[in-house]
Amino acid sequence: MIQAPVLVKFGGELVETPERLDAVGEALVAQAAEGPLVVVHGGGREIDAELARRGVAKQAVDGLRITDAPTLEAVVAVLAGTINTRLVAHLVSLGVKAVGLTGVDAELARATRAAAHVTAAGAAVDLGLVGEPDPAADLGLVRHLLDGGYVPVIASLGVSEADGVLNVNADTLAAHVAAGIGARELLLTGGTAGVLDGQGQTIPALTPAQAEALMQDGTASAGMIAKLRAALAAKARGVAEVAIVEGKSAAAIAERRGTRIA
C-alpha cells in the first residue's frame, strides 16, 4: 500500500529569489525522498508586481485578494506561467519528477464563486472572481500522478462552469487538496515561524477554539487568518497533522518550526 502523501504549500514570496528557491528545492527534495509529496503554491508579491506593471490597483481583505477581471488576468499569468514553470523546472533540475498543474486541470479545484468574506469586525466584502473549491471535486489526477512516482506542483487557480477560471487562495486550495487525497500531513509555510502571539513569540500549538479567538481579537491578521482558516478546514475534513511553519529554509521546514493545529 502506498504511503499517504504530505502536502506542502508555499506562498509566492518563498520562491521569488534564487536563494529562496534553493531553500525550497532542498526542502522538497528531502521531503520527496521520504514519501509521496504534493506541492501547492501561490503568487504573492510577484502578482502584486505584475498588477503594478499593468497599472491595476491591488485590493485585499484579511490576506485574501479581491479579484476583478484585470486582476485575474495577472494572477493567471503569474501563477500558471511564471511561478509554476520556475518551480517545476527547479525541482526537475534537482532530480524530482515534478509535474506542473493548476486547479483548472481535470477540475481538481472545481469551484463556485466564494460568498462575501466576513471580516473579524463583521463587515461583508465581495471577493469578486474568487473560487471556493467543491469538496466533492475529483482529485483522481493527483492520485494517479502520485501512484506513478510524480510530484504534482499545483498553482492556486480553480474553475467554475458558470464563471470560468477563478482565483483561489493558495492556503484554501492546499487544505482542499490535502483533504481530498487523504494526506497524512499538511504544512502551510510562510515568512514567520508559525502563528505569533501578541509579543511576537511562536505559539507551539493551537486548538480550533484558540485559533478562532486569535482571529477574533486581532492577534492574527491578514495572511495568517487565511492560513488559520485553511488549517481548521483541513483538520475538520480529516487531515491528521496540520501545521503552520516557517518556509524560509530547508531546516525550518524539516524541523516543522511553527505552530501545530491540535
mmCIF file of C-alpha atoms in Angstrom, residues 4-181:
data_model
loop_
_atom_site.group_PDB
_atom_site.id
_atom_site.type_symbol
_atom_site.label_atom_id
_atom_site.label_comp_id
_atom_site.label_asym_id
_atom_site.label_seq_id
_atom_site.Cartn_x
_atom_site.Cartn_y
_atom_site.Cartn_z
ATOM 1 C CA ALA A 4 -0.296 8.630 2.432
ATOM 2 C CA PRO A 5 1.189 11.822 0.975
ATOM 3 C CA VAL A 6 2.416 15.012 2.583
ATOM 4 C CA LEU A 7 1.229 18.303 1.112
ATOM 5 C CA VAL A 8 3.403 21.406 1.371
ATOM 6 C CA LYS A 9 2.051 24.840 0.468
ATOM 7 C CA PHE A 10 4.354 27.727 -0.411
ATOM 8 C CA GLY A 11 3.498 31.355 -0.867
ATOM 9 C CA GLY A 12 4.978 33.010 -3.927
ATOM 10 C CA GLU A 13 7.324 35.097 -1.795
ATOM 11 C CA LEU A 14 9.189 31.913 -0.856
ATOM 12 C CA VAL A 15 10.197 31.137 -4.448
ATOM 13 C CA GLU A 16 10.788 34.596 -5.903
ATOM 14 C CA THR A 17 14.579 34.793 -5.443
ATOM 15 C CA PRO A 18 17.273 32.244 -6.350
ATOM 16 C CA GLU A 19 18.267 31.905 -2.689
ATOM 17 C CA ARG A 20 14.742 31.158 -1.523
ATOM 18 C CA LEU A 21 14.109 28.878 -4.465
ATOM 19 C CA ASP A 22 17.212 26.903 -3.483
ATOM 20 C CA ALA A 23 15.915 26.573 0.092
ATOM 21 C CA VAL A 24 12.513 25.401 -1.110
ATOM 22 C CA GLY A 25 14.110 22.966 -3.539
ATOM 23 C CA GLU A 26 16.318 21.492 -0.824
ATOM 24 C CA ALA A 27 13.335 21.039 1.476
ATOM 25 C CA LEU A 28 11.175 19.422 -1.189
ATOM 26 C CA VAL A 29 13.924 17.063 -2.355
ATOM 27 C CA ALA A 30 14.272 15.843 1.233
ATOM 28 C CA GLN A 31 10.523 15.511 1.666
ATOM 29 C CA ALA A 32 10.080 13.667 -1.643
ATOM 30 C CA ALA A 33 12.753 11.183 -0.569
ATOM 31 C CA GLU A 34 10.616 10.261 2.443
ATOM 32 C CA GLY A 35 7.414 9.505 0.544
ATOM 33 C CA PRO A 36 4.668 10.824 -1.729
ATOM 34 C CA LEU A 37 4.559 14.616 -1.953
ATOM 35 C CA VAL A 38 2.219 17.236 -3.356
ATOM 36 C CA VAL A 39 3.064 20.944 -3.602
ATOM 37 C CA VAL A 40 0.618 23.861 -3.808
ATOM 38 C CA HIS A 41 1.851 27.398 -4.412
ATOM 39 C CA GLY A 42 0.548 30.927 -4.541
ATOM 40 C CA GLY A 43 1.858 34.082 -6.129
ATOM 41 C CA GLY A 44 2.184 36.786 -3.501
ATOM 42 C CA ARG A 45 4.417 39.704 -4.321
ATOM 43 C CA GLU A 46 5.036 38.698 -7.945
ATOM 44 C CA ILE A 47 1.316 39.095 -8.594
ATOM 45 C CA ASP A 48 1.474 42.480 -6.883
ATOM 46 C CA ALA A 49 4.390 43.470 -9.110
ATOM 47 C CA GLU A 50 2.557 42.323 -12.237
ATOM 48 C CA LEU A 51 -0.527 44.303 -11.194
ATOM 49 C CA ALA A 52 1.625 47.399 -10.725
ATOM 50 C CA ARG A 53 3.230 46.840 -14.138
ATOM 51 C CA ARG A 54 -0.238 46.685 -15.688
ATOM 52 C CA GLY A 55 -1.497 49.693 -13.729
ATOM 53 C CA VAL A 56 -4.092 47.644 -11.805
ATOM 54 C CA ALA A 57 -4.655 48.553 -8.152
ATOM 55 C CA LYS A 58 -4.245 45.759 -5.592
ATOM 56 C CA GLN A 59 -7.285 45.051 -3.419
ATOM 57 C CA ALA A 60 -7.275 42.667 -0.449
ATOM 58 C CA VAL A 61 -9.020 41.920 2.834
ATOM 59 C CA ASP A 62 -7.717 39.694 5.642
ATOM 60 C CA GLY A 63 -4.998 38.393 3.356
ATOM 61 C CA LEU A 64 -7.499 37.426 0.635
ATOM 62 C CA ARG A 65 -7.109 39.023 -2.777
ATOM 63 C CA ILE A 66 -10.182 40.786 -4.157
ATOM 64 C CA THR A 67 -10.166 39.753 -7.811
ATOM 65 C CA ASP A 68 -11.745 41.671 -10.685
ATOM 66 C CA ALA A 69 -11.235 40.704 -14.355
ATOM 67 C CA PRO A 70 -7.962 42.642 -14.900
ATOM 68 C CA THR A 71 -6.583 41.248 -11.645
ATOM 69 C CA LEU A 72 -7.479 37.709 -12.676
ATOM 70 C CA GLU A 73 -5.554 38.077 -15.948
ATOM 71 C CA ALA A 74 -2.434 38.995 -13.997
ATOM 72 C CA VAL A 75 -2.995 36.204 -11.451
ATOM 73 C CA VAL A 76 -3.269 33.556 -14.182
ATOM 74 C CA ALA A 77 -0.170 34.816 -15.983
ATOM 75 C CA VAL A 78 1.982 34.771 -12.859
ATOM 76 C CA LEU A 79 0.658 31.603 -11.208
ATOM 77 C CA ALA A 80 0.178 29.280 -14.163
ATOM 78 C CA GLY A 81 3.059 30.730 -16.156
ATOM 79 C CA THR A 82 5.972 32.307 -14.353
ATOM 80 C CA ILE A 83 5.955 30.750 -10.897
ATOM 81 C CA ASN A 84 4.697 27.257 -11.681
ATOM 82 C CA THR A 85 7.155 26.810 -14.538
ATOM 83 C CA ARG A 86 10.057 28.193 -12.493
ATOM 84 C CA LEU A 87 9.364 25.933 -9.529
ATOM 85 C CA VAL A 88 8.815 22.810 -11.622
ATOM 86 C CA ALA A 89 11.981 23.452 -13.644
ATOM 87 C CA HIS A 90 13.999 23.902 -10.458
ATOM 88 C CA LEU A 91 12.683 20.676 -8.935
ATOM 89 C CA VAL A 92 13.318 18.752 -12.161
ATOM 90 C CA SER A 93 16.907 20.053 -12.166
ATOM 91 C CA LEU A 94 17.276 18.553 -8.670
ATOM 92 C CA GLY A 95 16.059 15.138 -9.790
ATOM 93 C CA VAL A 96 12.445 15.427 -8.610
ATOM 94 C CA LYS A 97 9.788 14.099 -11.026
ATOM 95 C CA ALA A 98 7.722 17.277 -10.737
ATOM 96 C CA VAL A 99 4.651 17.918 -12.892
ATOM 97 C CA GLY A 100 3.114 21.387 -13.164
ATOM 98 C CA LEU A 101 -0.658 21.742 -12.816
ATOM 99 C CA THR A 102 -3.278 24.267 -11.810
ATOM 100 C CA GLY A 103 -6.578 23.629 -10.091
ATOM 101 C CA VAL A 104 -8.185 24.065 -13.506
ATOM 102 C CA ASP A 105 -6.632 20.821 -14.812
ATOM 103 C CA ALA A 106 -9.156 17.975 -14.710
ATOM 104 C CA GLU A 107 -11.280 20.245 -12.489
ATOM 105 C CA LEU A 108 -9.063 19.491 -9.493
ATOM 106 C CA ALA A 109 -10.389 22.689 -7.961
ATOM 107 C CA ARG A 110 -13.905 22.698 -9.342
ATOM 108 C CA ALA A 111 -15.237 25.752 -7.599
ATOM 109 C CA THR A 112 -18.094 28.122 -7.049
ATOM 110 C CA ARG A 113 -17.852 31.849 -6.532
ATOM 111 C CA ALA A 114 -16.901 32.480 -2.932
ATOM 112 C CA ALA A 115 -19.501 34.040 -0.684
ATOM 113 C CA ALA A 116 -18.849 37.516 0.659
ATOM 114 C CA HIS A 117 -15.991 37.426 3.141
ATOM 115 C CA VAL A 118 -16.959 38.436 6.663
ATOM 116 C CA THR A 119 -14.146 40.286 8.420
ATOM 117 C CA ALA A 120 -13.368 39.965 12.115
ATOM 118 C CA ALA A 121 -15.181 43.285 12.545
ATOM 119 C CA GLY A 122 -18.295 41.814 10.932
ATOM 120 C CA ALA A 123 -18.175 43.614 7.571
ATOM 121 C CA ALA A 124 -19.136 41.651 4.424
ATOM 122 C CA VAL A 125 -16.752 42.084 1.470
ATOM 123 C CA ASP A 126 -17.335 40.719 -2.060
ATOM 124 C CA LEU A 127 -14.134 38.980 -3.188
ATOM 125 C CA GLY A 128 -15.046 39.066 -6.883
ATOM 126 C CA LEU A 129 -13.689 36.314 -9.148
ATOM 127 C CA VAL A 130 -12.529 34.140 -6.272
ATOM 128 C CA GLY A 131 -13.428 30.477 -6.021
ATOM 129 C CA GLU A 132 -14.255 28.176 -3.150
ATOM 130 C CA PRO A 133 -13.282 24.580 -4.068
ATOM 131 C CA ASP A 134 -16.005 21.950 -4.027
ATOM 132 C CA PRO A 135 -15.123 19.197 -1.506
ATOM 133 C CA ALA A 136 -16.601 16.672 -3.946
ATOM 134 C CA ALA A 137 -14.200 17.641 -6.754
ATOM 135 C CA ASP A 138 -12.439 14.653 -8.334
ATOM 136 C CA LEU A 139 -8.754 14.567 -7.348
ATOM 137 C CA GLY A 140 -8.067 11.365 -9.231
ATOM 138 C CA LEU A 141 -5.428 13.012 -11.421
ATOM 139 C CA VAL A 142 -3.348 13.891 -8.354
ATOM 140 C CA ARG A 143 -3.627 10.328 -7.027
ATOM 141 C CA HIS A 144 -2.717 8.940 -10.459
ATOM 142 C CA LEU A 145 0.431 11.061 -10.600
ATOM 143 C CA LEU A 146 1.399 10.073 -7.053
ATOM 144 C CA ASP A 147 0.950 6.400 -7.960
ATOM 145 C CA GLY A 148 3.406 6.959 -10.812
ATOM 146 C CA GLY A 149 6.021 8.466 -8.513
ATOM 147 C CA TYR A 150 5.479 12.043 -9.668
ATOM 148 C CA VAL A 151 5.292 15.189 -7.528
ATOM 149 C CA PRO A 152 2.297 17.327 -8.565
ATOM 150 C CA VAL A 153 3.013 21.058 -8.259
ATOM 151 C CA ILE A 154 -0.332 22.863 -8.294
ATOM 152 C CA ALA A 155 -0.890 26.590 -8.876
ATOM 153 C CA SER A 156 -3.788 28.068 -6.920
ATOM 154 C CA LEU A 157 -6.462 28.514 -9.574
ATOM 155 C CA GLY A 158 -9.913 26.969 -9.822
ATOM 156 C CA VAL A 159 -12.618 26.614 -12.429
ATOM 157 C CA SER A 160 -16.363 27.114 -12.469
ATOM 158 C CA GLU A 161 -18.847 26.136 -15.175
ATOM 159 C CA ALA A 162 -20.573 29.479 -14.699
ATOM 160 C CA ASP A 163 -17.567 31.779 -14.290
ATOM 161 C CA GLY A 164 -14.594 30.037 -15.920
ATOM 162 C CA VAL A 165 -11.189 30.416 -14.287
ATOM 163 C CA LEU A 166 -11.254 31.690 -10.720
ATOM 164 C CA ASN A 167 -8.576 32.835 -8.312
ATOM 165 C CA VAL A 168 -8.330 30.529 -5.287
ATOM 166 C CA ASN A 169 -6.433 31.385 -2.143
ATOM 167 C CA ALA A 170 -3.409 29.069 -2.002
ATOM 168 C CA ASP A 171 -3.964 28.077 1.633
ATOM 169 C CA THR A 172 -7.595 27.263 0.828
ATOM 170 C CA LEU A 173 -6.552 25.164 -2.162
ATOM 171 C CA ALA A 174 -3.899 23.350 -0.128
ATOM 172 C CA ALA A 175 -6.457 22.361 2.501
ATOM 173 C CA HIS A 176 -8.873 21.223 -0.225
ATOM 174 C CA VAL A 177 -6.293 19.037 -1.951
ATOM 175 C CA ALA A 178 -4.862 17.639 1.294
ATOM 176 C CA ALA A 179 -8.284 16.527 2.477
ATOM 177 C CA GLY A 180 -9.310 15.238 -0.945
ATOM 178 C CA ILE A 181 -6.291 12.971 -1.390
#
